[in-house]
mmCIF file of C-alpha atoms in Angstrom:
data_model
loop_
_atom_site.group_PDB
_atom_site.id
_atom_site.type_symbol
_atom_site.label_atom_id
_atom_site.label_comp_id
_atom_site.label_asym_id
_atom_site.label_seq_id
_atom_site.Cartn_x
_atom_site.Cartn_y
_atom_site.Cartn_z
ATOM 1 C CA MET A 217 -6.938 -22.790 -4.355
ATOM 2 C CA ALA A 218 -6.294 -19.063 -4.031
ATOM 3 C CA ALA A 219 -6.241 -16.778 -7.023
ATOM 4 C CA PRO A 220 -2.773 -15.551 -7.983
ATOM 5 C CA PRO A 221 -2.024 -11.931 -7.163
ATOM 6 C CA PRO A 222 -2.419 -9.491 -10.026
ATOM 7 C CA ALA A 223 0.691 -8.150 -11.680
ATOM 8 C CA ALA A 224 1.162 -4.463 -10.900
ATOM 9 C CA HIS A 225 2.669 -2.549 -13.783
ATOM 10 C CA ALA A 226 3.115 1.149 -13.138
ATOM 11 C CA LYS A 227 1.825 3.481 -15.799
ATOM 12 C CA ASN A 228 4.101 6.413 -14.966
ATOM 13 C CA GLY A 229 6.957 4.883 -12.953
ATOM 14 C CA ASP A 230 7.025 3.779 -9.341
ATOM 15 C CA THR A 231 7.231 6.021 -6.291
ATOM 16 C CA HIS A 232 9.428 4.733 -3.455
ATOM 17 C CA VAL A 233 9.357 5.849 0.177
ATOM 18 C CA THR A 234 12.137 4.056 2.052
ATOM 19 C CA GLY A 235 13.361 4.742 5.560
ATOM 20 C CA GLN A 236 12.260 5.247 9.131
ATOM 21 C CA GLY A 237 9.843 7.843 10.484
ATOM 22 C CA ILE A 238 9.275 9.600 7.153
ATOM 23 C CA GLU A 239 6.075 11.651 6.803
ATOM 24 C CA ARG A 240 5.236 12.438 3.189
ATOM 25 C CA THR A 241 2.283 13.598 1.111
ATOM 26 C CA LEU A 242 2.581 12.791 -2.589
ATOM 27 C CA ASP A 243 0.657 12.457 -5.824
ATOM 28 C CA CYS A 244 0.424 8.811 -6.828
ATOM 29 C CA ASN A 245 0.179 9.814 -10.518
ATOM 30 C CA GLU A 246 -1.503 6.503 -11.452
ATOM 31 C CA SER A 247 1.706 4.684 -10.473
ATOM 32 C CA THR A 248 2.694 2.038 -7.953
ATOM 33 C CA LEU A 249 3.570 3.306 -4.482
ATOM 34 C CA LEU A 250 6.146 1.226 -2.587
ATOM 35 C CA VAL A 251 6.722 1.940 1.109
ATOM 36 C CA ASN A 252 9.584 0.111 2.825
ATOM 37 C CA GLY A 253 10.806 0.639 6.377
ATOM 38 C CA THR A 254 9.255 1.362 9.733
ATOM 39 C CA GLN A 255 6.943 4.009 11.155
ATOM 40 C CA ASN A 256 6.526 5.847 7.845
ATOM 41 C CA ILE A 257 3.319 7.822 7.253
ATOM 42 C CA VAL A 258 2.352 8.419 3.620
ATOM 43 C CA THR A 259 -0.683 10.281 2.303
ATOM 44 C CA ALA A 260 -1.192 9.363 -1.354
ATOM 45 C CA LEU A 261 -3.312 11.840 -3.285
ATOM 46 C CA GLY A 262 -4.937 11.101 -6.617
ATOM 47 C CA THR A 263 -4.983 7.592 -8.035
ATOM 48 C CA CYS A 264 -2.478 4.827 -7.273
ATOM 49 C CA TRP A 265 -2.221 1.882 -9.640
ATOM 50 C CA ALA A 266 -1.052 -0.270 -6.701
ATOM 51 C CA VAL A 267 0.346 0.034 -3.177
ATOM 52 C CA THR A 268 2.995 -2.296 -1.711
ATOM 53 C CA VAL A 269 4.084 -1.952 1.919
ATOM 54 C CA MET A 270 7.008 -3.777 3.563
ATOM 55 C CA GLY A 271 8.493 -3.560 7.056
ATOM 56 C CA SER A 272 6.542 -2.651 10.185
ATOM 57 C CA SER A 273 4.280 0.047 11.590
ATOM 58 C CA ASN A 274 3.869 1.925 8.299
ATOM 59 C CA THR A 275 0.676 3.850 7.506
ATOM 60 C CA VAL A 276 -0.620 4.683 4.023
ATOM 61 C CA VAL A 277 -3.815 6.652 3.420
ATOM 62 C CA ALA A 278 -4.712 6.735 -0.279
ATOM 63 C CA ASP A 279 -7.468 8.499 -2.191
ATOM 64 C CA THR A 280 -7.852 5.734 -4.801
ATOM 65 C CA ILE A 281 -6.143 2.378 -5.446
ATOM 66 C CA ILE A 282 -7.042 0.668 -8.713
ATOM 67 C CA ASN A 283 -5.245 -2.679 -9.009
ATOM 68 C CA ASP A 284 -3.913 -4.136 -5.752
ATOM 69 C CA ILE A 285 -2.630 -3.692 -2.217
ATOM 70 C CA THR A 286 0.189 -6.052 -1.213
ATOM 71 C CA VAL A 287 1.496 -5.988 2.351
ATOM 72 C CA TYR A 288 4.486 -7.814 3.798
ATOM 73 C CA GLY A 289 5.336 -7.417 7.468
ATOM 74 C CA TRP A 290 3.364 -6.607 10.583
ATOM 75 C CA ASP A 291 1.450 -3.732 12.143
ATOM 76 C CA GLU A 292 0.931 -2.181 8.708
ATOM 77 C CA THR A 293 -2.037 0.089 7.913
ATOM 78 C CA VAL A 294 -3.386 0.849 4.445
ATOM 79 C CA PHE A 295 -6.624 2.816 4.195
ATOM 80 C CA PHE A 296 -8.160 3.811 0.857
ATOM 81 C CA ARG A 297 -11.259 5.801 -0.051
ATOM 82 C CA ASN A 298 -11.999 4.639 -3.602
ATOM 83 C CA GLY A 299 -11.299 1.717 -5.899
ATOM 84 C CA ASP A 300 -11.744 -2.025 -5.661
ATOM 85 C CA PRO A 301 -8.169 -3.334 -5.371
ATOM 86 C CA PHE A 302 -7.203 -6.948 -4.818
ATOM 87 C CA ILE A 303 -5.902 -7.149 -1.227
ATOM 88 C CA TRP A 304 -3.018 -9.540 -0.533
ATOM 89 C CA ASP A 305 -1.950 -9.546 3.115
ATOM 90 C CA ARG A 306 1.191 -11.680 3.244
ATOM 91 C CA GLY A 307 1.770 -10.776 6.915
ATOM 92 C CA ARG A 308 -1.628 -12.116 7.980
ATOM 93 C CA GLU A 309 -0.816 -15.386 6.221
ATOM 94 C CA LEU A 310 2.013 -15.711 8.770
ATOM 95 C CA GLY A 311 -0.109 -14.704 11.765
ATOM 96 C CA MET A 312 0.800 -11.005 11.842
ATOM 97 C CA VAL A 313 -1.809 -8.281 12.328
ATOM 98 C CA ASN A 314 -2.318 -5.627 9.636
ATOM 99 C CA ARG A 315 -5.166 -3.214 8.866
ATOM 100 C CA LEU A 316 -6.139 -2.988 5.187
ATOM 101 C CA GLN A 317 -9.527 -1.508 4.400
ATOM 102 C CA ARG A 318 -11.722 0.993 2.632
ATOM 103 C CA VAL A 319 -12.636 4.042 4.717
ATOM 104 C CA GLY A 320 -15.314 6.720 4.268
#
C-alpha cells in the first residue's frame, strides 16, 4: 500500500505559470508553484513549499523544494538542488516518462 501524498498548503499564496512556451524566472517565496501547459521553462529561486506540473514538455529548475513534487502528464522535467520533497509522478504510473530528481 502506497503512502498518501502530502497535502501542500502554500504559506504565501500560490504562483501559477499557465500557457505555452513561457520562460520565466521567479521567487518561489515559500509558496506552491503550479506550472500548467506545454514547453514552459521555469527557474524557481529561493524556497518552494511544493511544485506541481501538468501538461507536457515543461521544465522546472528549483533551488529548494520542501514538501512535495507532483507531476501529471508526460515529458516533464523537475530538477531541484535542495530539500527532501515527496515525489509523486502520476505520469509514470500511467507509463509516461518524466524526469524528477535532485541535481548538484
